[in-house]
CSV table of C-alpha atoms and ligand atoms in Angstrom, one decimal:
chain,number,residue,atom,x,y,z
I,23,UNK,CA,14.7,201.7,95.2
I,24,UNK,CA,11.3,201.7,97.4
I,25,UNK,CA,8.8,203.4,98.9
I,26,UNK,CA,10.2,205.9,101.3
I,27,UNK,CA,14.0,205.3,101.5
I,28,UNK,CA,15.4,208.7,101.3
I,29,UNK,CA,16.3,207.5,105.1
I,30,UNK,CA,18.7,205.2,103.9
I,31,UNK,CA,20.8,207.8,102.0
I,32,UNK,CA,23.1,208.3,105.4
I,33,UNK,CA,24.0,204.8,105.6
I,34,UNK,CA,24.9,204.2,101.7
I,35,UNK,CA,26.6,207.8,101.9
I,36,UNK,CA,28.7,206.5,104.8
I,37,UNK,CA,29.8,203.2,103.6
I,38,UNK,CA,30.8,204.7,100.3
I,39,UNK,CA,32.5,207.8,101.6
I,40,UNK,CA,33.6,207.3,104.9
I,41,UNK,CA,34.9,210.0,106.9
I,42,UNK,CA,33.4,212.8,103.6
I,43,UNK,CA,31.2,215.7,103.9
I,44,UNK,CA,28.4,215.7,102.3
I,45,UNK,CA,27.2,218.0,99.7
I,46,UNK,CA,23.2,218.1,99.0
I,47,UNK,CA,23.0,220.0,95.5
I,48,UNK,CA,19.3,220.6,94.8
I,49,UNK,CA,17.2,223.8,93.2
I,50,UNK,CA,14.5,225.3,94.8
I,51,UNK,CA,11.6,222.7,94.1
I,52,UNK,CA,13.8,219.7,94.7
I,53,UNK,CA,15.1,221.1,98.1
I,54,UNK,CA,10.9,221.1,99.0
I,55,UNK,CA,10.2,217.6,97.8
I,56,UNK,CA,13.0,215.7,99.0
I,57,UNK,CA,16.5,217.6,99.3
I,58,UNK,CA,15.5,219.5,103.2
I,59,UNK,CA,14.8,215.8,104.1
I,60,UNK,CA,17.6,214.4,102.6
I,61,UNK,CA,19.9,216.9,104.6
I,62,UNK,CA,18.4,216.1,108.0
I,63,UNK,CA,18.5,212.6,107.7
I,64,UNK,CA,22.1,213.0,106.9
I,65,UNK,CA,22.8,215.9,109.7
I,66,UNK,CA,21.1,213.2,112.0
I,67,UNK,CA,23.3,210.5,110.9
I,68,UNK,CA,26.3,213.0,112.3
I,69,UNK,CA,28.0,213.0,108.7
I,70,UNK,CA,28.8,216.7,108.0
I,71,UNK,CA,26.8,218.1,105.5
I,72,UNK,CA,26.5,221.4,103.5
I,73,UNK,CA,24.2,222.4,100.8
I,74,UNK,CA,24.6,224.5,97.2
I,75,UNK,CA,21.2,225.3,96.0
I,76,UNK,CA,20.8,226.1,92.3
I,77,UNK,CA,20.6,230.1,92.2
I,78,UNK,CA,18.0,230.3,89.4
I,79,UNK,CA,14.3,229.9,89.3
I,80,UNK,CA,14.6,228.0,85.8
I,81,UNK,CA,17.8,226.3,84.2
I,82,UNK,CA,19.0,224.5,81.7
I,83,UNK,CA,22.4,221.9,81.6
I,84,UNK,CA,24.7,224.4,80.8
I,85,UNK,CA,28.5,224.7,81.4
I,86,UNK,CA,28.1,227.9,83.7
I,87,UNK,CA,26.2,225.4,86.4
I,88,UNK,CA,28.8,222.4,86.0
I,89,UNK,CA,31.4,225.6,87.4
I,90,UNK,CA,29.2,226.7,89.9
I,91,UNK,CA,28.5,223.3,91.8
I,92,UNK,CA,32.2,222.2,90.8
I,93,UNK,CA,33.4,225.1,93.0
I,94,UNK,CA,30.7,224.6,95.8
I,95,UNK,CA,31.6,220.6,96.2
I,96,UNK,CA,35.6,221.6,95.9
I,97,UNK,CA,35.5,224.4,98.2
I,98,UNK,CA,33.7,222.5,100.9
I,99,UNK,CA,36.2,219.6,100.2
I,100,UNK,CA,32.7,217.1,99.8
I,101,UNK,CA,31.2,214.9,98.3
I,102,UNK,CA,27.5,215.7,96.1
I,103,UNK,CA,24.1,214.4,96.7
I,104,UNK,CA,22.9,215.1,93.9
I,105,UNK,CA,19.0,215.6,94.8
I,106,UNK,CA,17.0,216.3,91.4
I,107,UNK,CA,15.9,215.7,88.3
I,108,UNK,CA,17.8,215.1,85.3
I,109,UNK,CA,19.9,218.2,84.8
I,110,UNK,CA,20.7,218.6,88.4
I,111,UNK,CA,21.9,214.5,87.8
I,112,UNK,CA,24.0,215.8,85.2
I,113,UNK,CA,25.9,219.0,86.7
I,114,UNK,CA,26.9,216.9,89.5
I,115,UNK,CA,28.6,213.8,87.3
I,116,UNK,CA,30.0,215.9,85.0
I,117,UNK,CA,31.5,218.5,88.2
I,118,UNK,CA,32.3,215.4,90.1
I,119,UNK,CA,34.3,213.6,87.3
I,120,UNK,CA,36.3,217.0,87.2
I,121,UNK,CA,37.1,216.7,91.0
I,122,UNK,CA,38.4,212.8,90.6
I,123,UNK,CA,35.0,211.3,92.5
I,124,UNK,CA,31.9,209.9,92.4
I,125,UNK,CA,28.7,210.8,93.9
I,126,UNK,CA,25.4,209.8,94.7
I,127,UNK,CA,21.9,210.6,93.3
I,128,UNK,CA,18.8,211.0,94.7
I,129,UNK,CA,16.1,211.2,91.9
I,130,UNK,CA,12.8,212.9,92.3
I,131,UNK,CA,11.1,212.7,89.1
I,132,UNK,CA,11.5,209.4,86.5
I,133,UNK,CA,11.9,212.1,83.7
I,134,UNK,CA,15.2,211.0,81.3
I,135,UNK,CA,17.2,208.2,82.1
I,136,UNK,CA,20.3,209.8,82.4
I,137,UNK,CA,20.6,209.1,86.1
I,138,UNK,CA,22.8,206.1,85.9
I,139,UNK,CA,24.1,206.4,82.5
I,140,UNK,CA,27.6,207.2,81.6
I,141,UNK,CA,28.3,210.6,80.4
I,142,UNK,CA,26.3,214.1,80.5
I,143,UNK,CA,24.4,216.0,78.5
I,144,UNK,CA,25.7,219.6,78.5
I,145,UNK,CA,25.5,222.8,76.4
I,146,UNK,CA,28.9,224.1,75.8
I,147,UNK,CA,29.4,227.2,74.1
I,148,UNK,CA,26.0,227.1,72.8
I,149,UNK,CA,26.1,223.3,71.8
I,150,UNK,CA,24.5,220.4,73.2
I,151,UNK,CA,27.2,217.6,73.6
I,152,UNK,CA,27.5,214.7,75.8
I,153,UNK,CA,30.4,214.6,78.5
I,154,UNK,CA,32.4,211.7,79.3
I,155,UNK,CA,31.5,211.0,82.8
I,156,UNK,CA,30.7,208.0,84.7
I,157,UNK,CA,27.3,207.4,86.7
I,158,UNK,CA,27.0,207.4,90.1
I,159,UNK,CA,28.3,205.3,92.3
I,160,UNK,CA,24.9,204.8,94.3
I,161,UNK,CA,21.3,206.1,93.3
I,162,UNK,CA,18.7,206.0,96.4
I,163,UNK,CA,15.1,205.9,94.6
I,164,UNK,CA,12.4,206.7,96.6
I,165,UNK,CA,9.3,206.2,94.5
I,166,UNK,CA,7.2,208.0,96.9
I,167,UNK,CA,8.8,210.8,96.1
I,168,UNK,CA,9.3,210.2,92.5
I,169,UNK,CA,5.4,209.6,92.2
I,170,UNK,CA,4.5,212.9,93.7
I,171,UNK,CA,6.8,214.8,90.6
I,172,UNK,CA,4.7,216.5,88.2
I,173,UNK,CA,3.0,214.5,85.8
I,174,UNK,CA,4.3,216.1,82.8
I,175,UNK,CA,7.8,214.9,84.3
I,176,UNK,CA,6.4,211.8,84.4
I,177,UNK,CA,5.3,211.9,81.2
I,178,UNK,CA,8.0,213.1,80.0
I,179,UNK,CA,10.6,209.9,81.2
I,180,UNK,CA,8.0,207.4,79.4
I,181,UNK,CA,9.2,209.2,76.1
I,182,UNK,CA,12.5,209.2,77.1
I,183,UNK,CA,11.7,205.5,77.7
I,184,UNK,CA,10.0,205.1,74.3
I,185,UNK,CA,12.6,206.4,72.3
I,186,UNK,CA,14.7,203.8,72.8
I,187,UNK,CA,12.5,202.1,70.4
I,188,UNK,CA,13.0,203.8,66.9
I,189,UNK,CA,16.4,204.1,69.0
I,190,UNK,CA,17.4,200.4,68.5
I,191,UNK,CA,16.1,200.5,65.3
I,192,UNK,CA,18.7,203.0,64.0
I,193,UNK,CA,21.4,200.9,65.8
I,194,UNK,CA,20.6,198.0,63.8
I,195,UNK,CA,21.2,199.9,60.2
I,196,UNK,CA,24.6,201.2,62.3
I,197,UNK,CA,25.4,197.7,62.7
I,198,UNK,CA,24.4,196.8,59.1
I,199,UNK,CA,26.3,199.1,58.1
I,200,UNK,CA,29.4,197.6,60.7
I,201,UNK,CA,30.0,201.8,61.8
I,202,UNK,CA,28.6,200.9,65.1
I,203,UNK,CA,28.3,197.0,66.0
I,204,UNK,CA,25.4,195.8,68.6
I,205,UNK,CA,26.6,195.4,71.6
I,206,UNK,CA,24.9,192.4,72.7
I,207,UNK,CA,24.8,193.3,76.7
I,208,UNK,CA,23.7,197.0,75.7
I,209,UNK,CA,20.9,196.1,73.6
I,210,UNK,CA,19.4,193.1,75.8
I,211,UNK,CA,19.6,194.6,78.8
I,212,UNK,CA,17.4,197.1,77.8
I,213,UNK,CA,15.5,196.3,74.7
I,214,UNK,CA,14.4,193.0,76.3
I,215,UNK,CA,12.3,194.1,79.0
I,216,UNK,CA,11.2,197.4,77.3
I,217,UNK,CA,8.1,196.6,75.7
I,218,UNK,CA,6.9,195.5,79.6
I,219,UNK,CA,8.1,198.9,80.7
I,220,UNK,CA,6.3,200.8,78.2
I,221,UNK,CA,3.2,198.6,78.7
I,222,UNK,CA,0.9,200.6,81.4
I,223,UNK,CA,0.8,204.2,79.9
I,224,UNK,CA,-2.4,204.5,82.3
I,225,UNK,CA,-0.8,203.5,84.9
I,226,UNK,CA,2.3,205.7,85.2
I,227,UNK,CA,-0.3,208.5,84.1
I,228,UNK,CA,-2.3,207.4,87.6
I,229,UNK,CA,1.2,207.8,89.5
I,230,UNK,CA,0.5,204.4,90.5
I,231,UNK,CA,3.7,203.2,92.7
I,232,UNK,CA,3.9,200.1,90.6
I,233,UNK,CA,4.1,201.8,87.0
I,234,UNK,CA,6.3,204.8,88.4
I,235,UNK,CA,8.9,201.9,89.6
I,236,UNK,CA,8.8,200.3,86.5
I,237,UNK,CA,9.5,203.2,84.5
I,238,UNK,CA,12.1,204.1,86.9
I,239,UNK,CA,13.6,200.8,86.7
I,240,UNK,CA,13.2,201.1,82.3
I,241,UNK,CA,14.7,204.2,82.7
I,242,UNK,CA,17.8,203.3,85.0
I,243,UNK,CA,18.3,200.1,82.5
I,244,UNK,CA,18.6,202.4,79.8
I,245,UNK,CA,21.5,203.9,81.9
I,246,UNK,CA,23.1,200.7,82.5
I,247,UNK,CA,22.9,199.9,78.8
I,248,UNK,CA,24.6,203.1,78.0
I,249,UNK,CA,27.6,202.1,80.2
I,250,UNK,CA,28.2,199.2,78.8
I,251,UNK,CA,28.4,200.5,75.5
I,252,UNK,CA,30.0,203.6,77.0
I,253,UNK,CA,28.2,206.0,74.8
I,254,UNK,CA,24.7,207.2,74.5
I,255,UNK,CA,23.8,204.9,71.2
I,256,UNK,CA,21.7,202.2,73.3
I,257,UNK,CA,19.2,205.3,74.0
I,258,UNK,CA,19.1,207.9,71.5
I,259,UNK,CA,19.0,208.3,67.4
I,260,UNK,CA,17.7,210.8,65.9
I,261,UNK,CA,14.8,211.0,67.9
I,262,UNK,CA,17.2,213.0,70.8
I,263,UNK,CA,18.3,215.3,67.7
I,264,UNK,CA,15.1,216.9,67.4
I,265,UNK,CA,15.1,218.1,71.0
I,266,UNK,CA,18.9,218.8,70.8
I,267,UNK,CA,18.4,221.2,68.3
I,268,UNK,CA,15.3,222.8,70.0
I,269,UNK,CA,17.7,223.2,72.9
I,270,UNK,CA,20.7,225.0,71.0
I,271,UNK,CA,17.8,226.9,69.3
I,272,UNK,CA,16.5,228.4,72.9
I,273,UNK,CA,12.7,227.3,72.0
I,274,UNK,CA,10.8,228.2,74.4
I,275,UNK,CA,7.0,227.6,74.4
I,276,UNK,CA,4.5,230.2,76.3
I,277,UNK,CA,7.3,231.8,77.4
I,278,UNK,CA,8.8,228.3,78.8
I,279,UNK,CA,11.6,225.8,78.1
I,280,UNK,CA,10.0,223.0,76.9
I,281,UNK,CA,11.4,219.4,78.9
I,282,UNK,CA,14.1,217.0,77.2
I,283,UNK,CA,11.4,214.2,77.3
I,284,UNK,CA,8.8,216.5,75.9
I,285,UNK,CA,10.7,217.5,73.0
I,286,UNK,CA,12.0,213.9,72.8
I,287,UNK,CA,8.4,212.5,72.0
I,288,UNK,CA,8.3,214.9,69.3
I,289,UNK,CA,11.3,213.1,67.6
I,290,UNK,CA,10.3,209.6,68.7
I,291,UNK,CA,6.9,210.2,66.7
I,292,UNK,CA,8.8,211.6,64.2
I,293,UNK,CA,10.9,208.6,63.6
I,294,UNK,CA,8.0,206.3,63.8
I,295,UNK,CA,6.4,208.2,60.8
I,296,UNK,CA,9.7,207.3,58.9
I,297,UNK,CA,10.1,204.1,60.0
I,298,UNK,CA,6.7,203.3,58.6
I,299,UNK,CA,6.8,204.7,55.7
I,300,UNK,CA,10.5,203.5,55.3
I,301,UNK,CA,9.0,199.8,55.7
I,302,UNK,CA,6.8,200.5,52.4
I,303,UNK,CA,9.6,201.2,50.4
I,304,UNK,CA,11.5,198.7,48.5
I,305,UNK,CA,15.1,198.6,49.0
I,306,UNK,CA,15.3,195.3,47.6
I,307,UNK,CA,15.2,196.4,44.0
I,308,UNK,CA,17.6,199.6,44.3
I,309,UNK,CA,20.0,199.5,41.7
I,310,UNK,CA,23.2,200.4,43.7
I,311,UNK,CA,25.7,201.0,41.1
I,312,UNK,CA,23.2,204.1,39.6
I,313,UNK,CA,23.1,205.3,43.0
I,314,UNK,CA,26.8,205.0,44.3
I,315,UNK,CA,27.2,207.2,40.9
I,316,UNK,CA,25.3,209.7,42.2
I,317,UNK,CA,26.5,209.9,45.4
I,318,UNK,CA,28.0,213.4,46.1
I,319,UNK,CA,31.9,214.0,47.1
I,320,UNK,CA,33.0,215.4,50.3
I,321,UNK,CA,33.4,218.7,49.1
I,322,UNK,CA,29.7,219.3,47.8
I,323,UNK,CA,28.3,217.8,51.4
I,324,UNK,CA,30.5,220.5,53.1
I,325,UNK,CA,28.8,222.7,50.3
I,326,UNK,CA,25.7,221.5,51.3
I,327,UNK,CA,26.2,221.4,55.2
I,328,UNK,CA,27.5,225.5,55.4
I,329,UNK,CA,24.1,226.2,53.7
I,330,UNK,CA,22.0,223.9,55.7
I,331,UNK,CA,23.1,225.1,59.0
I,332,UNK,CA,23.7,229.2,57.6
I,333,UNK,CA,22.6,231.6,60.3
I,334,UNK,CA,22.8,228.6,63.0
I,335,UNK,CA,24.2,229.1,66.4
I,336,UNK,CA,27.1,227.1,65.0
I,337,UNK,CA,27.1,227.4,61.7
I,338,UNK,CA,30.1,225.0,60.7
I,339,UNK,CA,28.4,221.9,62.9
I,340,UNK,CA,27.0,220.4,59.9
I,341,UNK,CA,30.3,220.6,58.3
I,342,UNK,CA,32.4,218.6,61.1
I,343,UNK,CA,29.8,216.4,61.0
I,344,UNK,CA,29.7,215.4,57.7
I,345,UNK,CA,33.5,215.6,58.0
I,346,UNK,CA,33.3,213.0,60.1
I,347,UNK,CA,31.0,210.8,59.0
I,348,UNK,CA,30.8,211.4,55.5
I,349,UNK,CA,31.5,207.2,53.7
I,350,UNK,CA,33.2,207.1,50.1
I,351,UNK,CA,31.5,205.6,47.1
I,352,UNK,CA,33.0,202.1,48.2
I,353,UNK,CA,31.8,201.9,52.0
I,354,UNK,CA,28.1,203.0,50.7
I,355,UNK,CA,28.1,200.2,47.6
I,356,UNK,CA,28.8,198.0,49.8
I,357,UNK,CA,26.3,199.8,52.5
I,358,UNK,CA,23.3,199.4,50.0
I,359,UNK,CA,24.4,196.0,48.6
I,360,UNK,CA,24.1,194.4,52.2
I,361,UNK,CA,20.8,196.3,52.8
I,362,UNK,CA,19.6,194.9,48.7
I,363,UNK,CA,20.7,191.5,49.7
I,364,UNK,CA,18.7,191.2,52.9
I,365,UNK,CA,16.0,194.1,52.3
I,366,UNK,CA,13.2,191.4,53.4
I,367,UNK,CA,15.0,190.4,56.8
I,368,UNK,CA,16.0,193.8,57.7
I,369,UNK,CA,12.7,195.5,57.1
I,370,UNK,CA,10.8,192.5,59.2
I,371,UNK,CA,13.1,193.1,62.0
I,372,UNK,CA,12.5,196.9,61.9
I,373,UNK,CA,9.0,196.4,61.7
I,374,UNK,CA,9.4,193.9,64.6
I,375,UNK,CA,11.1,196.7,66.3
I,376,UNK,CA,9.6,199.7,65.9
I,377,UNK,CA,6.2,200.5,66.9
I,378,UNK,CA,3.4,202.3,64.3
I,379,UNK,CA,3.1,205.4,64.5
I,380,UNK,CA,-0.1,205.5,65.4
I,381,UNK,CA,0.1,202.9,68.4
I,382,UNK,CA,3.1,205.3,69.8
I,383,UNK,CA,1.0,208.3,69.6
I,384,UNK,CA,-1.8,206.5,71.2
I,385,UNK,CA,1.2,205.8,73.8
I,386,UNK,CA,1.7,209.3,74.3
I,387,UNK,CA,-1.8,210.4,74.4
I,388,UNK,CA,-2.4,208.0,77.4
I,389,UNK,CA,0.5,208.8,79.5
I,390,UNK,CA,0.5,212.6,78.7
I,391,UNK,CA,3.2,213.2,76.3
I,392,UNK,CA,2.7,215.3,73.7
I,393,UNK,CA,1.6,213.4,70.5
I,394,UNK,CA,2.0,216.6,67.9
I,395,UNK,CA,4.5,219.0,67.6
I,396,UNK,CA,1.9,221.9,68.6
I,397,UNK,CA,1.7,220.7,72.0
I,398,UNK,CA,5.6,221.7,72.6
I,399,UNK,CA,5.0,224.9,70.1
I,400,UNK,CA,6.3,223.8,67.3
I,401,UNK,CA,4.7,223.5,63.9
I,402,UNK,CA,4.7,221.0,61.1
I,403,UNK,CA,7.1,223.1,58.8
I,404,UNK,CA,9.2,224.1,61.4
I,405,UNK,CA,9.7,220.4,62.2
I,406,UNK,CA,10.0,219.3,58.5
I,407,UNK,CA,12.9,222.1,58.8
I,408,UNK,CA,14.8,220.5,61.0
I,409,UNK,CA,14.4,217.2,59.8
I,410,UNK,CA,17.9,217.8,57.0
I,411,UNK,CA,19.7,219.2,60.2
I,412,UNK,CA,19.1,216.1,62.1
I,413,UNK,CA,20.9,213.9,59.7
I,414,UNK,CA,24.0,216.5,60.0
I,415,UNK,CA,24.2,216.8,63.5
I,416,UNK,CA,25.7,213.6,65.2
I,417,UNK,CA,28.7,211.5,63.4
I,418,UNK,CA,26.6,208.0,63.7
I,419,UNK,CA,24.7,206.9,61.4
I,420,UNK,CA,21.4,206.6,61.3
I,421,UNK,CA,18.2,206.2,59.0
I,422,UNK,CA,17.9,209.1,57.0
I,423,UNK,CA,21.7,208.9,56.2
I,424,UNK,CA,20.7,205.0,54.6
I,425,UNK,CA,17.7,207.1,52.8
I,426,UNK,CA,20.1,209.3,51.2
I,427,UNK,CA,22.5,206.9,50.3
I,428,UNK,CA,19.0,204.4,48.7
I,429,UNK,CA,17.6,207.7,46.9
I,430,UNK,CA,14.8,207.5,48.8
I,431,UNK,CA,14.9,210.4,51.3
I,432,UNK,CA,12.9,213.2,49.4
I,433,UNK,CA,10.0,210.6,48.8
I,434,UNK,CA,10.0,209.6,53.1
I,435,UNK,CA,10.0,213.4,53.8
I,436,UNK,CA,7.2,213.2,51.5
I,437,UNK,CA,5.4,210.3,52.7
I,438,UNK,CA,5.3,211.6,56.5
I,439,UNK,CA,4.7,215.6,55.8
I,440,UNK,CA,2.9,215.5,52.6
I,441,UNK,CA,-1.2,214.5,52.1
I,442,UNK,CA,-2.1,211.8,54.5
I,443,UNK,CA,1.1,211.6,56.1
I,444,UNK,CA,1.6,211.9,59.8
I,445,UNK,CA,2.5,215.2,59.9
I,446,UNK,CA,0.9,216.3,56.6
I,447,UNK,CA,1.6,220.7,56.3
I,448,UNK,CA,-1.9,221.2,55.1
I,449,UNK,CA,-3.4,219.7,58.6
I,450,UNK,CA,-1.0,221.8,60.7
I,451,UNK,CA,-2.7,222.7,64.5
I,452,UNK,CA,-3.1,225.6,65.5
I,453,UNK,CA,-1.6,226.8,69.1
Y,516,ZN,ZN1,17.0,211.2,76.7
């Protein structure tokens, strides 16, 4: 990582793939900002080099790509340099892992932090899902480069970034909970440095080198945390569902895709607003045996599930989900006795976690993330919509599954979209 390094990319190409060609894979804005420079440095270098440029104006991650640069790097018998943003990342990890290699990235935007995680984020038959795939094996950062992206891109990564807040919060009622255990080099990796990588919203909004690399650097953390758990749970709750389902859904806003960080602040706000509200209640006095007794059987979640997601792209995806993680009356007794019996502890180390809703959207404001759901075109109700879907959409638990199981999910929905909430119906924007 530095200021200007895209020279180097010959030399760390060479000594990690002797004797290879080279592949630059880059669209037609990534080719401009860095990918034409990329290819004469190596061309200079004498490595041989070819280049597969994405054939469509605007793209998503989808499977029909992953084929397309899978064939290019084969046929050409190279190696990728992957020169892009986020999705371009991904085609070429998830194509590469097909073809039994690495690669190397060359990032020009801090937008997601997918560029050295493990695994890719594709959409498959019409869902999103995330790919087992490892990282690259090298990323060359220029931050000259990644400081002349488009702000909103920017913008964009810093709520990528700051979702890993309401993020770890979720993990810890997974590991309450003991379905999925902290990983104690996932979590402090990342979590312990992130506050300082959130802290200079005006800064990374200036494209000042110093913010940009520490958001890159956040962002690239958040990659190594999700290797060393080897799945995506150190960086995304249900905060990444919100924008998974806007994906599936095609939303488009004037006409455009609206960015996986953009949609991604949505949900991080989102989950703020519960977390706060969450942190009102009091889960100390639940009476568990009344509400293990009314906690439904498998059967009337499937019920509930095929009606949920009725007229959905997939329409049985609530069902496996809740197939899979659906928890008899004995795992959520003892669920919501562990939560009773430390409700004071946990809900100080939530609160200690996650920040107010109103200092994130203050956050987002700053940097340029959106901080309402009009900005990415999509209102109140529509969001308070998908809220039940997000809870039946991933296998892992997370906090309105615990609201369900304490009885207290109806009065959250409440608290954040009714009067005075943070997303209260009757205050909806107009766009
Ligand atoms: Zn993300």
């Amino acid at each position: 990582m530095g200021e200007g390094c895209l020279s180097r990319v010959p030399a760390v190409f060479a000594a990690l793939f002797p004797g290879r060609m080279a592949m630059v894979v880059a669209d037609v804005n990534t080719w401009r900002v860095a990918g034409a420079e990329v290819y004469r440095h190596l061309l200079d270098a004498g490595i041989e080099t070819g280049v597969f440029l994405i054939p469509d104006r605007e793209f998503h991650a989808e499977w029909k790509y992953v084929e397309m640069v899978e064939a290019a790097v084969k046929g050409a018998g190279a190696v990728a340099v992957a020169v892009g943003s986020g999705v371009i990342n991904d085609l070429c990890k998830l194509s590469s892992a097909h073809l039994g290699q690495s690669y190397i990235c060359v990032p020009t935007a801090a937008s997601v932090d997918g560029y050295s995680s493990f695994g890719a984020s594709i959409s498959y038959e019409g869902v999103k899902q995330t790919f087992d795939c490892p990282a690259p094996v090298a990323i060359v950062a220029d931050i000259r480069v990644i400081a002349q992206a488009p702000k909103e891109m920017t913008a964009a990564g810093y709520a990528d970034l700051a979702a890993k807040i309401p993020a770890g919060a979720e993990w810890m009622i997974a590991d309450l909970f003991g379905t999925e255990p902290l990983i104690p080099d996932a979590w402090h990796v990342l979590q312990d440095v992130l506050d300082e990588m959130l802290s200079d919203p005006e800064g990374v909004a200036a494209g000042e080198p110093s913010a940009i690399a520490a958001l890159f650097e956040g962002l690239t953390l958040s990659g190594f945390a999700m290797q060393a758990a080897r799945s995506s749970r150190p960086a995304s709750c249900t905060d990444h569902l919100f924008s998974h389902y806007l994906d599936m859904t095609h939303h488009r806003f004037r006409g455009k895709l609206q960015s996986h960080g953009f949609q991604v602040a949505v949900g991080t706000l989102t989950m703020c607003a519960f977390f706060d509200a969450f942190c009102e209640m009091d889960l100390g006095g639940i009476d568990v045996e009344a509400l293990v007794a009314a906690w439904p059987t498998l059967e009337q979640e499937h019920e509930r599930a095929l009606k949920l997601f009725d007229g959905f792209v997939d329409p049985k995806l609530g069902y496996n989900v809740i197939t899979q993680k659906y928890q008899g009356p004995d795992d959520v007794r003892r669920e919501l006795s562990s939560v009773k019996a430390h409700w004071p502890e946990l809900r100080d180390r939530l609160r200690a976690q996650v920040y107010p809703f109103r200092k994130m959207k203050h956050l987002f404001e700053t940097v340029g993330a959106p901080s309402d759901p009009s900005q990415i075109g999509v209102t109140r109700a529509q969001l308070k919509d998908m809220v039940p879907k997000t809870q039946l959409m991933r296998w892992r638990i997370n906090l309105l599954d615990l609201s369900l199981r304490a009885g207290i999910y109806d009065a959250l929905v409440a608290a954040v979209f009714g009067p005075g909430g943070a997303w209260d119906l009757t205050d909806e924007k107009s766009f």
